CSV table of C-alpha atoms in Angstrom, one decimal:
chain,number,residue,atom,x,y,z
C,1,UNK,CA,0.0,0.0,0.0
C,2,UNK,CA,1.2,3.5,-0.9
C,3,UNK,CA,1.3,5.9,1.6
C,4,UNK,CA,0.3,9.3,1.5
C,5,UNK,CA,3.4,11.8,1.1
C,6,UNK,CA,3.9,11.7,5.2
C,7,UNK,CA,7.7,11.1,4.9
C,8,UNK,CA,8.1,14.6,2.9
C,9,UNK,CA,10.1,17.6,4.4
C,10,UNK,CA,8.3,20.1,6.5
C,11,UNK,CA,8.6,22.5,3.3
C,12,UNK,CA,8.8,26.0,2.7
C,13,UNK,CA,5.1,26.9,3.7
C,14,UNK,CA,2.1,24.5,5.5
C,15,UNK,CA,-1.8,24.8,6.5
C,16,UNK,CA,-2.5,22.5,9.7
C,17,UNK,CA,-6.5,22.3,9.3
C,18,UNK,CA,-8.7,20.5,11.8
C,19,UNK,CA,-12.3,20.1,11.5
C,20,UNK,CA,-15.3,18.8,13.9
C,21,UNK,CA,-17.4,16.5,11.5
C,22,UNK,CA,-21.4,18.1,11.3
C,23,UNK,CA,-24.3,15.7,13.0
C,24,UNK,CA,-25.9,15.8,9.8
C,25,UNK,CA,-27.3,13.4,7.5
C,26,UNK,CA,-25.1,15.0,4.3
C,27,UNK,CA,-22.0,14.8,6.3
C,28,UNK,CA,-20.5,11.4,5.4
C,29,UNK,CA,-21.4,11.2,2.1
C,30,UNK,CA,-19.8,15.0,1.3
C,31,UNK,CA,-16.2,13.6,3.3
C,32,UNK,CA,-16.6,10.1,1.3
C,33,UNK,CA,-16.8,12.0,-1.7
C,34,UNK,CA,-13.5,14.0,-1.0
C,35,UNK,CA,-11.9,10.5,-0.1
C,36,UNK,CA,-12.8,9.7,-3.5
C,37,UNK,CA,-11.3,13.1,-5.4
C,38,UNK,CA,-8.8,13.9,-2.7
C,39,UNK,CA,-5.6,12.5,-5.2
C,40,UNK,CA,-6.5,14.4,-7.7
C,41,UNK,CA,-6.7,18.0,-5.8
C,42,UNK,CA,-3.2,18.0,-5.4
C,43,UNK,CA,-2.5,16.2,-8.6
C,44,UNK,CA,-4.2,18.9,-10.6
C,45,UNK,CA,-2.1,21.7,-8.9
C,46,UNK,CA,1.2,19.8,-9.3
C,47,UNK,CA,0.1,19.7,-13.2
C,48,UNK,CA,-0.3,23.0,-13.1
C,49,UNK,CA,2.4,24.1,-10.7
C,50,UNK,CA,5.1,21.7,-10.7
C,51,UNK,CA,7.8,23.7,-8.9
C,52,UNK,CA,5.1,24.3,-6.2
C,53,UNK,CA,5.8,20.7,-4.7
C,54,UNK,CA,2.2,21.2,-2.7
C,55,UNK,CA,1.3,18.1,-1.0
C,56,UNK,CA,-1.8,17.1,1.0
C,57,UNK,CA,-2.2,15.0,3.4
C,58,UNK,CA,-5.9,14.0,5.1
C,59,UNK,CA,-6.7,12.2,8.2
C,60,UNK,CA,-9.4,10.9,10.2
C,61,UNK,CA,-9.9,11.2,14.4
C,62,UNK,CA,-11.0,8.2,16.5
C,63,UNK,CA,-14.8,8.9,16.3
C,64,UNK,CA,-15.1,10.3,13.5
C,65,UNK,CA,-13.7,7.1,11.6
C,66,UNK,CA,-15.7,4.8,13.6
C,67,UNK,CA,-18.9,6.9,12.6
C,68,UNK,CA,-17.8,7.0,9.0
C,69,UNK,CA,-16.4,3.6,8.1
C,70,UNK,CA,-18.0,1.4,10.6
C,71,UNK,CA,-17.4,-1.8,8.2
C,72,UNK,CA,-13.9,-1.0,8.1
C,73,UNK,CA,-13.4,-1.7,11.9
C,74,UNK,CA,-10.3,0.5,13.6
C,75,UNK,CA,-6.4,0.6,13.6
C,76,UNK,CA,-4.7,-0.9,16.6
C,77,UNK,CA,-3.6,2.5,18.4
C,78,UNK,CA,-6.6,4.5,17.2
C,79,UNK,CA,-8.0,6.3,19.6
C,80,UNK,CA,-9.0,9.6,21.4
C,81,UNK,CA,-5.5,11.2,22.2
C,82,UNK,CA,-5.5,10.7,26.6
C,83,UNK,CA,-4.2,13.7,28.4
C,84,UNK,CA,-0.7,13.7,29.9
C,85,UNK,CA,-0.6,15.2,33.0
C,86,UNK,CA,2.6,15.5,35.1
C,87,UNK,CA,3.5,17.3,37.7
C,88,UNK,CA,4.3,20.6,36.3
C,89,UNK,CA,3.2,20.4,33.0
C,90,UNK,CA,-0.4,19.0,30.8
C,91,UNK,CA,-0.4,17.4,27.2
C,92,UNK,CA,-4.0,18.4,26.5
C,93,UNK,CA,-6.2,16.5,24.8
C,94,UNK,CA,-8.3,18.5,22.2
C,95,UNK,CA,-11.5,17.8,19.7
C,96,UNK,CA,-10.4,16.7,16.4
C,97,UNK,CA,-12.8,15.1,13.5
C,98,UNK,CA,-10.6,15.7,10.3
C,99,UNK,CA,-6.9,16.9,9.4
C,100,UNK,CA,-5.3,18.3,6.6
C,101,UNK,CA,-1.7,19.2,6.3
C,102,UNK,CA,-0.8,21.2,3.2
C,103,UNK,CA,2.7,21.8,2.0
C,104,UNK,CA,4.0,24.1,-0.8
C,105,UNK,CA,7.0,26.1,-1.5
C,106,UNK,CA,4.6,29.1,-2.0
C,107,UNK,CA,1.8,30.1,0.4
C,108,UNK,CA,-0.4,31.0,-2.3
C,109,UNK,CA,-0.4,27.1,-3.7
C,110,UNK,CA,-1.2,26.5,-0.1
C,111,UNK,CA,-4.3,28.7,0.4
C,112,UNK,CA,-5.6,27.9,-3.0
C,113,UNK,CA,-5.5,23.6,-1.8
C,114,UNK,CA,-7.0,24.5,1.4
C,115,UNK,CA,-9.9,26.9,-0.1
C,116,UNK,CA,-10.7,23.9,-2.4
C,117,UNK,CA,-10.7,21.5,0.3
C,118,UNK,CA,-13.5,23.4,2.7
C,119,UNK,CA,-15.3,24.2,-0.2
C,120,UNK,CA,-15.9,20.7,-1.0
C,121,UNK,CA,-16.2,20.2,2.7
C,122,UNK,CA,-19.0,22.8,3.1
C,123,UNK,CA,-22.1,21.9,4.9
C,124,UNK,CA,-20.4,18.4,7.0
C,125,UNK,CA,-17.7,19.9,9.0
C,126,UNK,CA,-17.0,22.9,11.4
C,127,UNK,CA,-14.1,24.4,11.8
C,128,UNK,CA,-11.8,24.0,15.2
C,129,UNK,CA,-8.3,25.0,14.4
C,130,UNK,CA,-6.0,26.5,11.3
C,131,UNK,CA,-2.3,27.1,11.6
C,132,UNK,CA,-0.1,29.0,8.7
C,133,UNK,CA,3.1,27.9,9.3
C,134,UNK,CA,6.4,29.2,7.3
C,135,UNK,CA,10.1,28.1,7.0
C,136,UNK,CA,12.1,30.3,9.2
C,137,UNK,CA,15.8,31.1,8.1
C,138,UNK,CA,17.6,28.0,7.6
C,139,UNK,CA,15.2,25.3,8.5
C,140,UNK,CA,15.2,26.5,12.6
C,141,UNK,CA,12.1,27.1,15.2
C,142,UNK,CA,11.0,29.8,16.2
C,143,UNK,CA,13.2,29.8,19.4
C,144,UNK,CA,16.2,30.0,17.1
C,145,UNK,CA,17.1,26.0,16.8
C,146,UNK,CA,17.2,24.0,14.0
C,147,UNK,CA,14.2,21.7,14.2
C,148,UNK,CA,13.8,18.3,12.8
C,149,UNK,CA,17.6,17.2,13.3
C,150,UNK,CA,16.6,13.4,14.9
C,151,UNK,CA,14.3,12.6,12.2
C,152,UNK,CA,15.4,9.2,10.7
C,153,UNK,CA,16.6,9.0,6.8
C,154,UNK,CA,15.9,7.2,4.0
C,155,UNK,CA,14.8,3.6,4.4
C,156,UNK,CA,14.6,4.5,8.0
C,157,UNK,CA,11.9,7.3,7.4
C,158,UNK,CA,9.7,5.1,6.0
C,159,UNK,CA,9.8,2.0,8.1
C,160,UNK,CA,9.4,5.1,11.3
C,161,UNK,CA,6.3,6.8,9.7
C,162,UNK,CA,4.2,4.3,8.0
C,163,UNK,CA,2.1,0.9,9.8
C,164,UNK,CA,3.5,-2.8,8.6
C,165,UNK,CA,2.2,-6.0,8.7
C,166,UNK,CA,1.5,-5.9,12.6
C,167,UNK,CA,-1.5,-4.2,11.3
C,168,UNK,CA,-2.6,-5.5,7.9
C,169,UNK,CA,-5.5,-4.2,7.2
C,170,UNK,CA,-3.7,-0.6,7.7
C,171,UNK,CA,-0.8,-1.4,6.2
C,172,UNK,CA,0.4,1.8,4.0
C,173,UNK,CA,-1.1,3.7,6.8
C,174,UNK,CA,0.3,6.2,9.5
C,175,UNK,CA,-0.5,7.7,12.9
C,176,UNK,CA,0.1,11.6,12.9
C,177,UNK,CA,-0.1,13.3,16.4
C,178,UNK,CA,-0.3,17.1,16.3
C,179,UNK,CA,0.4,20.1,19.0
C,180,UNK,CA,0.3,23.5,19.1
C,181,UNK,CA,3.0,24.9,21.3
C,182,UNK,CA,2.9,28.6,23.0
C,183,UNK,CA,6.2,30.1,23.3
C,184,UNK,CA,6.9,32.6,26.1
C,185,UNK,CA,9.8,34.3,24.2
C,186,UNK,CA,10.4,36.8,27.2
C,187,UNK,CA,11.3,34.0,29.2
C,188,UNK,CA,13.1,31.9,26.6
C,189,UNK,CA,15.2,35.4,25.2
C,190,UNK,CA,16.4,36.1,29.1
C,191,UNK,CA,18.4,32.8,28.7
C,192,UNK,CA,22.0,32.9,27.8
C,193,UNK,CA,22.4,31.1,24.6
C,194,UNK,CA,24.4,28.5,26.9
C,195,UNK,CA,21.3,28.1,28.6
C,196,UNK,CA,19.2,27.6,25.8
C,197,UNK,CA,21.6,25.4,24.5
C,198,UNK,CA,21.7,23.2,27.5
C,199,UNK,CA,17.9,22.8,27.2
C,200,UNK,CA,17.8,21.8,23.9
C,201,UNK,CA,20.9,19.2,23.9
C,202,UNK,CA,22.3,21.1,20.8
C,203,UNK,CA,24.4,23.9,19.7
C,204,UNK,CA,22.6,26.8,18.7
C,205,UNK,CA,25.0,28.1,15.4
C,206,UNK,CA,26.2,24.8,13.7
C,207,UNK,CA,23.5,22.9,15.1
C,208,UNK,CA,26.1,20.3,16.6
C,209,UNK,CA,24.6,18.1,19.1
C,210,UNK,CA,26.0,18.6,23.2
C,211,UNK,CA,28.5,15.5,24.3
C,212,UNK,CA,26.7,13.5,27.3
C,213,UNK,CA,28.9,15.4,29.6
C,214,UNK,CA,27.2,18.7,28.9
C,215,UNK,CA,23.8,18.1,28.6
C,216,UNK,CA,21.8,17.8,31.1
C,217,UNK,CA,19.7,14.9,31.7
C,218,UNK,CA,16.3,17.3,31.3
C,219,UNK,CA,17.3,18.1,27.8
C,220,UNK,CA,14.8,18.0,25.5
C,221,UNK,CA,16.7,15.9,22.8
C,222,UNK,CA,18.0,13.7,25.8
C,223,UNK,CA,14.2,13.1,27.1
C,224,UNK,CA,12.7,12.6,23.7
C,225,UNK,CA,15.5,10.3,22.9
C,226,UNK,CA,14.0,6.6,23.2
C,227,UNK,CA,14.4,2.9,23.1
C,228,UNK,CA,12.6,-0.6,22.8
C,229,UNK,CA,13.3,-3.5,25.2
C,230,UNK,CA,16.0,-4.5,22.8
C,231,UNK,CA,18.2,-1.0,23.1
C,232,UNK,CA,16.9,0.0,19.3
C,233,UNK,CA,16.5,3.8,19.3
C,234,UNK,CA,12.7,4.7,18.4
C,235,UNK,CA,11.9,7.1,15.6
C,236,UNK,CA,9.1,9.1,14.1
C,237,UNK,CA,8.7,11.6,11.3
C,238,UNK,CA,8.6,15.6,12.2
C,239,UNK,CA,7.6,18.0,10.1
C,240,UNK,CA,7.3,20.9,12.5
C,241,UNK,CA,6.3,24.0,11.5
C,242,UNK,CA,6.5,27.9,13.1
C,243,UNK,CA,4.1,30.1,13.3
C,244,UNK,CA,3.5,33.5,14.6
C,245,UNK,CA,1.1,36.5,15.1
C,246,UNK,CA,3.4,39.6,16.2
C,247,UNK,CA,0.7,41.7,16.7
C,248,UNK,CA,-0.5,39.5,19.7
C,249,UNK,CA,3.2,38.5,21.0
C,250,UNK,CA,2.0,35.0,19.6
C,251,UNK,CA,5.1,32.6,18.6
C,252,UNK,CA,5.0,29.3,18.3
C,253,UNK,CA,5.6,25.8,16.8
C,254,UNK,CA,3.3,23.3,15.4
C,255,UNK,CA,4.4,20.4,16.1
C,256,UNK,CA,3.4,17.0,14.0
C,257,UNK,CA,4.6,13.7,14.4
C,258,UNK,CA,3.8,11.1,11.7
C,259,UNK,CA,4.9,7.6,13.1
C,260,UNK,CA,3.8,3.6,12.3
C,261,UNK,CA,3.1,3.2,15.7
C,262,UNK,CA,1.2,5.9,17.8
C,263,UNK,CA,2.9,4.4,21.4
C,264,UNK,CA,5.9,5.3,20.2
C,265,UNK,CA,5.0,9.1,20.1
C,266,UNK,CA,3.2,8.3,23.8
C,267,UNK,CA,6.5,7.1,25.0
C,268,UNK,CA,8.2,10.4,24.1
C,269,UNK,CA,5.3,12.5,25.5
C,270,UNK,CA,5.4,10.8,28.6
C,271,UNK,CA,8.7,11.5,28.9
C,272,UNK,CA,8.5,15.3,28.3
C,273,UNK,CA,5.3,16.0,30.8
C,274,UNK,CA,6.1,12.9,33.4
C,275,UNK,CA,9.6,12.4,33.2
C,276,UNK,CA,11.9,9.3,33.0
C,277,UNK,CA,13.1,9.0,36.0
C,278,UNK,CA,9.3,10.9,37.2
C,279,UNK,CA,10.2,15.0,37.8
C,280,UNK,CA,13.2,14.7,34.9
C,281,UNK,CA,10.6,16.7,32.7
C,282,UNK,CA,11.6,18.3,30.0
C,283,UNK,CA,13.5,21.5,29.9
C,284,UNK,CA,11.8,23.1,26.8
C,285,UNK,CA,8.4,22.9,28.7
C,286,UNK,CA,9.1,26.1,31.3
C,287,UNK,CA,9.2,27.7,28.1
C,288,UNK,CA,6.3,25.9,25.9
C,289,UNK,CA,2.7,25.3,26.5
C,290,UNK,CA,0.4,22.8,24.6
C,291,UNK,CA,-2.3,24.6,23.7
C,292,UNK,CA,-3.8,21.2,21.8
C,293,UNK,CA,-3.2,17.6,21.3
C,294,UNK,CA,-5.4,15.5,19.1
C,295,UNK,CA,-4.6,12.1,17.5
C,296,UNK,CA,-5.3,11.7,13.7
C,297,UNK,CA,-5.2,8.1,11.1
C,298,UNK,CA,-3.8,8.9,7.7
C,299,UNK,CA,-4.8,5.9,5.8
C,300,UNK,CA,-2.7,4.8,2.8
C,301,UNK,CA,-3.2,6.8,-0.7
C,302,UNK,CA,-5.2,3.6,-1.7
C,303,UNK,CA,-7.4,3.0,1.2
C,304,UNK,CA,-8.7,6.8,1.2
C,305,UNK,CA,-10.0,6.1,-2.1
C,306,UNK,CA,-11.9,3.0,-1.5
C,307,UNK,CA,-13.2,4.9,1.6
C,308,UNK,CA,-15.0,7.1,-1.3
C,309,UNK,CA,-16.3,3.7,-2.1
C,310,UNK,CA,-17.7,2.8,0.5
């Protein structure tokens, strides 16, 4: 099974749209109907536009695929995203019916995609959330880092982001876990860059990860860093985005995580907001609040259009 394009770089521009699915009787057969002709909304711009590179991605919450495709029955780690809650810090768990994630290396490409995707969508969903995020510099957050470093490569990427054979029936499929992050840049600016440095784990110039004697054990490339019973280090796919409003001293990241299996994000979570030893939370977090947290299905490129079938 062919997966959608969730192994692709972040990209220059991206629309993060999330949708409440209408308690109408229209509703399903409207999104069935985009199953059917999503492929070909991108396709038709890439004919168009080919040095756009837009991409579009769609995805499908816990209820709202068990309301849709009841036949179909349910992935194994499909289900409403459970709050995290540590001591100090909360991984919230918001409403989410539907996702898109748009990429583009012009914004314009990405507006027109989206504007044709809630047009078709008119009348069976609501809107809950829309993030514009943009490339910043060289590829770096909005805190000044370079974001994305850890994500696996080539062979790798794939076998991280997409569901196997443990799951058959989803096979070509991926789990994609989204946040947006609040940045209190007040805070994080009043930190030497050595500071900030130690609570990412890296470098801020070259990027050039910190030996294990100088980062701290609370370092959020150190807590995020993970492995199965067997010592194998435990990947997914970030495509992380920043995004800002000035005007309201809003600045933050939108974090997405596109993985095979959705415990393996958990694992990391729990890790930031509990802590590994418990309390060893992580750093970035005095700095960051989760503002949402909702668990999406992407199914494979084939499966979303027999869902139109259905």
């Amino acid at each position: 099974m062919k997966p959608q394009d969730v192994t692709n770089t972040p990209g220059e521009h991206a629309i993060f749209m999330v949708f409440g699915l209408r308690d109408t009787k229209d509703a399903p057969t409207i999104i069935k109907d985009l199953c059917a002709d999503f492929s070909a909304v991108a396709r038709s711009m890439r004919t168009r536009l080919p040095a756009a590179a837009i991409s579009c991605i769609m995805g499908f919450g816990a209820d709202a695929w068990s309301r849709l495709f009841p036949q179909r029955g349910k992935p194994n780690e499909l289900e409403p995203f459970k709050e995290i809650k540590g001591d100090r810090h909360i991984a919230v768990s918001t409403p989410g019916d539907i996702f898109f994630h748009i990429r583009a290396a012009r914004l314009d490409v990405c507006l027109e995609a989206a504007s044709i995707i809630s047009a078709k969508l008119q009348g069976a969903v609501y809107p809950i959330d829309e993030v514009q995020g943009f490339r910043y510099y060289d590829g770096r957050a909005i805190i000044g880092f370079v974001d994305g470093t850890e994500n696996p490569e080539d062979e790798a990427r794939l076998a991280a982001a997409v569901i196997g054979a443990e799951d058959a029936d989803f096979a070509g499929g991926s789990y994609v876990f989204v946040q947006k992050y609040l940045h209190d840049m007040d805070a994080w600016n009043a930190l030497t860059t050595e500071e900030q440095e130690k609570a990412i784990g890296r470098r801020k110039f070259n990027d050039v990860e910190l030996s294990d004697e100088e980062k701290p054990e609370n370092a959020h490339n150190a807590v995020t860093n993970i492995e199965d019973e067997h010592g194998n280090e435990l990947k997914i796919v970030r495509a992380n985005m920043p995004f800002a409003n000035p005007a309201k001293g809003e600045f933050g990241t939108y974090f997405i995580g596109y993985a095979g299996k959705f415990s393996t994000t958990r694992k990391m979570l729990e890790n930031m907001f509990i802590g590994e030893p418990v309390g060893n939370t992580d750093r970035l977090l005095d700095f960051s609040t989760a503002a949402t947290g909702t668990l999406f299905f992407v199914p494979s490129a084939e499966l979303l259009e027999e869902l139109g079938e259905d």
